[in-house]
């Protein structure tokens, strides 16, 4: 017999990609002299058309302008969950360089707002 078929296929793909991201982070830091260790929550917009929520661990070098206000340069390692424009869900590991403005509440505890540039390696599950 002769058949005419119209098919609609749904594909599930696993891919690996590199992304460059710009992030805005809120960090809680524990400081000793000019060196700080920070835990950050970040919202990132990436060039691979993804929006990411990240949890980062940062090591910072700070310069305090006055006893309570500090400017810090940080190197961070982040784990991110990303939603992308193409129907993809990605898990990313990122290395970030951040510039932070910190308000130190007590002698060693600081709250920071950071702007970061990140390079991410992502594992994506796409439709």
PDB file of C-alpha atoms in Angstrom:
ATOM      1  CA  UNK A   1       0.000   0.000   0.000  1.00  0.00           C
ATOM      2  CA  UNK A   2       0.966   3.680  -0.328  1.00  0.00           C
ATOM      3  CA  UNK A   3       0.987   5.910   2.736  1.00  0.00           C
ATOM      4  CA  UNK A   4       1.400   9.640   3.205  1.00  0.00           C
ATOM      5  CA  UNK A   5       2.655  10.552   6.666  1.00  0.00           C
ATOM      6  CA  UNK A   6       3.100  13.828   8.539  1.00  0.00           C
ATOM      7  CA  UNK A   7       5.242  13.521  11.632  1.00  0.00           C
ATOM      8  CA  UNK A   8       5.921  15.865  14.525  1.00  0.00           C
ATOM      9  CA  UNK A   9       8.974  14.918  16.526  1.00  0.00           C
ATOM     10  CA  UNK A  10      10.080  15.994  19.964  1.00  0.00           C
ATOM     11  CA  UNK A  11      13.815  15.823  20.576  1.00  0.00           C
ATOM     12  CA  UNK A  12      15.660  16.007  23.840  1.00  0.00           C
ATOM     13  CA  UNK A  13      19.304  17.081  23.531  1.00  0.00           C
ATOM     14  CA  UNK A  14      22.191  17.300  25.926  1.00  0.00           C
ATOM     15  CA  UNK A  15      24.846  19.881  25.063  1.00  0.00           C
ATOM     16  CA  UNK A  16      27.911  21.538  26.519  1.00  0.00           C
ATOM     17  CA  UNK A  17      28.546  25.253  25.962  1.00  0.00           C
ATOM     18  CA  UNK A  18      30.647  28.228  27.069  1.00  0.00           C
ATOM     19  CA  UNK A  19      28.936  31.464  28.098  1.00  0.00           C
ATOM     20  CA  UNK A  20      30.008  34.940  29.088  1.00  0.00           C
ATOM     21  CA  UNK A  21      27.772  36.501  31.745  1.00  0.00           C
ATOM     22  CA  UNK A  22      27.246  39.781  33.542  1.00  0.00           C
ATOM     23  CA  UNK A  23      26.000  39.362  37.103  1.00  0.00           C
ATOM     24  CA  UNK A  24      24.632  41.440  39.942  1.00  0.00           C
ATOM     25  CA  UNK A  25      25.309  39.870  43.342  1.00  0.00           C
ATOM     26  CA  UNK A  26      24.415  40.341  46.959  1.00  0.00           C
ATOM     27  CA  UNK A  27      27.049  38.937  49.298  1.00  0.00           C
ATOM     28  CA  UNK A  28      27.600  38.278  52.950  1.00  0.00           C
ATOM     29  CA  UNK A  29      31.285  38.430  53.822  1.00  0.00           C
ATOM     30  CA  UNK A  30      33.486  37.492  56.699  1.00  0.00           C
ATOM     31  CA  UNK A  31      36.585  39.701  56.723  1.00  0.00           C
ATOM     32  CA  UNK A  32      39.974  39.509  58.373  1.00  0.00           C
ATOM     33  CA  UNK A  33      42.100  42.588  57.743  1.00  0.00           C
ATOM     34  CA  UNK A  34      41.833  43.176  53.983  1.00  0.00           C
ATOM     35  CA  UNK A  35      40.942  39.616  53.019  1.00  0.00           C
ATOM     36  CA  UNK A  36      37.298  38.521  52.880  1.00  0.00           C
ATOM     37  CA  UNK A  37      35.493  35.264  52.263  1.00  0.00           C
ATOM     38  CA  UNK A  38      32.017  35.788  50.806  1.00  0.00           C
ATOM     39  CA  UNK A  39      28.899  33.806  50.028  1.00  0.00           C
ATOM     40  CA  UNK A  40      26.894  35.434  47.237  1.00  0.00           C
ATOM     41  CA  UNK A  41      23.556  35.107  45.529  1.00  0.00           C
ATOM     42  CA  UNK A  42      23.687  36.377  41.941  1.00  0.00           C
ATOM     43  CA  UNK A  43      21.366  37.102  39.074  1.00  0.00           C
ATOM     44  CA  UNK A  44      23.122  36.824  35.714  1.00  0.00           C
ATOM     45  CA  UNK A  45      22.381  37.686  32.129  1.00  0.00           C
ATOM     46  CA  UNK A  46      24.458  35.697  29.660  1.00  0.00           C
ATOM     47  CA  UNK A  47      25.487  36.220  26.040  1.00  0.00           C
ATOM     48  CA  UNK A  48      24.180  32.739  25.208  1.00  0.00           C
ATOM     49  CA  UNK A  49      20.692  34.203  25.882  1.00  0.00           C
ATOM     50  CA  UNK A  50      20.259  32.711  29.326  1.00  0.00           C
ATOM     51  CA  UNK A  51      19.071  34.094  32.655  1.00  0.00           C
ATOM     52  CA  UNK A  52      20.800  32.470  35.618  1.00  0.00           C
ATOM     53  CA  UNK A  53      20.510  32.297  39.365  1.00  0.00           C
ATOM     54  CA  UNK A  54      23.855  31.542  40.998  1.00  0.00           C
ATOM     55  CA  UNK A  55      25.316  30.694  44.353  1.00  0.00           C
ATOM     56  CA  UNK A  56      28.951  31.788  44.640  1.00  0.00           C
ATOM     57  CA  UNK A  57      31.876  31.439  46.965  1.00  0.00           C
ATOM     58  CA  UNK A  58      34.292  34.360  46.685  1.00  0.00           C
ATOM     59  CA  UNK A  59      37.687  35.383  47.913  1.00  0.00           C
ATOM     60  CA  UNK A  60      38.090  39.166  48.053  1.00  0.00           C
ATOM     61  CA  UNK A  61      40.784  41.733  48.580  1.00  0.00           C
ATOM     62  CA  UNK A  62      39.367  44.926  50.076  1.00  0.00           C
ATOM     63  CA  UNK A  63      40.354  48.525  50.505  1.00  0.00           C
ATOM     64  CA  UNK A  64      38.359  50.365  53.151  1.00  0.00           C
ATOM     65  CA  UNK A  65      37.633  54.017  52.454  1.00  0.00           C
ATOM     66  CA  UNK A  66      36.340  54.603  55.958  1.00  0.00           C
ATOM     67  CA  UNK A  67      35.779  52.173  58.883  1.00  0.00           C
ATOM     68  CA  UNK A  68      32.472  50.906  57.464  1.00  0.00           C
ATOM     69  CA  UNK A  69      32.710  51.341  53.662  1.00  0.00           C
ATOM     70  CA  UNK A  70      34.981  49.132  51.560  1.00  0.00           C
ATOM     71  CA  UNK A  71      35.751  48.543  47.898  1.00  0.00           C
ATOM     72  CA  UNK A  72      36.624  44.950  47.039  1.00  0.00           C
ATOM     73  CA  UNK A  73      37.972  42.958  44.131  1.00  0.00           C
ATOM     74  CA  UNK A  74      36.799  39.354  44.216  1.00  0.00           C
ATOM     75  CA  UNK A  75      37.433  36.071  42.481  1.00  0.00           C
ATOM     76  CA  UNK A  76      34.424  33.765  42.646  1.00  0.00           C
ATOM     77  CA  UNK A  77      33.454  30.220  41.853  1.00  0.00           C
ATOM     78  CA  UNK A  78      29.741  29.868  41.124  1.00  0.00           C
ATOM     79  CA  UNK A  79      27.190  27.166  40.570  1.00  0.00           C
ATOM     80  CA  UNK A  80      24.275  28.389  38.440  1.00  0.00           C
ATOM     81  CA  UNK A  81      20.884  27.222  37.318  1.00  0.00           C
ATOM     82  CA  UNK A  82      19.921  28.833  34.007  1.00  0.00           C
ATOM     83  CA  UNK A  83      16.848  29.224  31.847  1.00  0.00           C
ATOM     84  CA  UNK A  84      17.634  29.928  28.213  1.00  0.00           C
ATOM     85  CA  UNK A  85      15.734  31.481  25.321  1.00  0.00           C
ATOM     86  CA  UNK A  86      15.870  28.254  23.359  1.00  0.00           C
ATOM     87  CA  UNK A  87      13.894  25.821  25.554  1.00  0.00           C
ATOM     88  CA  UNK A  88      16.898  24.742  27.614  1.00  0.00           C
ATOM     89  CA  UNK A  89      17.632  24.230  31.269  1.00  0.00           C
ATOM     90  CA  UNK A  90      21.327  24.496  32.105  1.00  0.00           C
ATOM     91  CA  UNK A  91      23.577  23.811  35.030  1.00  0.00           C
ATOM     92  CA  UNK A  92      26.697  25.975  34.886  1.00  0.00           C
ATOM     93  CA  UNK A  93      29.997  26.256  36.678  1.00  0.00           C
ATOM     94  CA  UNK A  94      31.384  29.791  36.466  1.00  0.00           C
ATOM     95  CA  UNK A  95      34.562  31.643  37.287  1.00  0.00           C
ATOM     96  CA  UNK A  96      33.895  35.324  37.993  1.00  0.00           C
ATOM     97  CA  UNK A  97      35.797  38.531  38.572  1.00  0.00           C
ATOM     98  CA  UNK A  98      33.807  41.016  40.655  1.00  0.00           C
ATOM     99  CA  UNK A  99      33.977  44.576  41.835  1.00  0.00           C
ATOM    100  CA  UNK A 100      32.097  45.090  45.094  1.00  0.00           C
ATOM    101  CA  UNK A 101      30.982  47.880  47.330  1.00  0.00           C
ATOM    102  CA  UNK A 102      30.724  46.686  50.918  1.00  0.00           C
ATOM    103  CA  UNK A 103      29.117  47.994  54.048  1.00  0.00           C
ATOM    104  CA  UNK A 104      30.696  46.483  57.137  1.00  0.00           C
ATOM    105  CA  UNK A 105      28.184  46.177  59.939  1.00  0.00           C
ATOM    106  CA  UNK A 106      30.535  44.880  62.585  1.00  0.00           C
ATOM    107  CA  UNK A 107      34.302  44.548  62.642  1.00  0.00           C
ATOM    108  CA  UNK A 108      34.387  41.404  60.509  1.00  0.00           C
ATOM    109  CA  UNK A 109      30.904  41.007  58.939  1.00  0.00           C
ATOM    110  CA  UNK A 110      30.136  42.858  55.695  1.00  0.00           C
ATOM    111  CA  UNK A 111      27.250  43.108  53.262  1.00  0.00           C
ATOM    112  CA  UNK A 112      28.307  43.675  49.644  1.00  0.00           C
ATOM    113  CA  UNK A 113      26.763  44.573  46.320  1.00  0.00           C
ATOM    114  CA  UNK A 114      28.836  43.314  43.398  1.00  0.00           C
ATOM    115  CA  UNK A 115      29.026  43.582  39.638  1.00  0.00           C
ATOM    116  CA  UNK A 116      30.689  40.551  38.065  1.00  0.00           C
ATOM    117  CA  UNK A 117      31.942  39.323  34.732  1.00  0.00           C
ATOM    118  CA  UNK A 118      31.840  35.540  34.471  1.00  0.00           C
ATOM    119  CA  UNK A 119      32.979  32.799  32.165  1.00  0.00           C
ATOM    120  CA  UNK A 120      30.744  29.744  32.464  1.00  0.00           C
ATOM    121  CA  UNK A 121      30.846  26.166  31.319  1.00  0.00           C
ATOM    122  CA  UNK A 122      27.301  24.857  31.009  1.00  0.00           C
ATOM    123  CA  UNK A 123      25.662  21.498  30.626  1.00  0.00           C
ATOM    124  CA  UNK A 124      22.234  21.985  29.033  1.00  0.00           C
ATOM    125  CA  UNK A 125      19.179  19.857  28.533  1.00  0.00           C
ATOM    126  CA  UNK A 126      17.196  21.197  25.573  1.00  0.00           C
ATOM    127  CA  UNK A 127      13.950  20.435  23.824  1.00  0.00           C
TER     128      UNK A 127
END
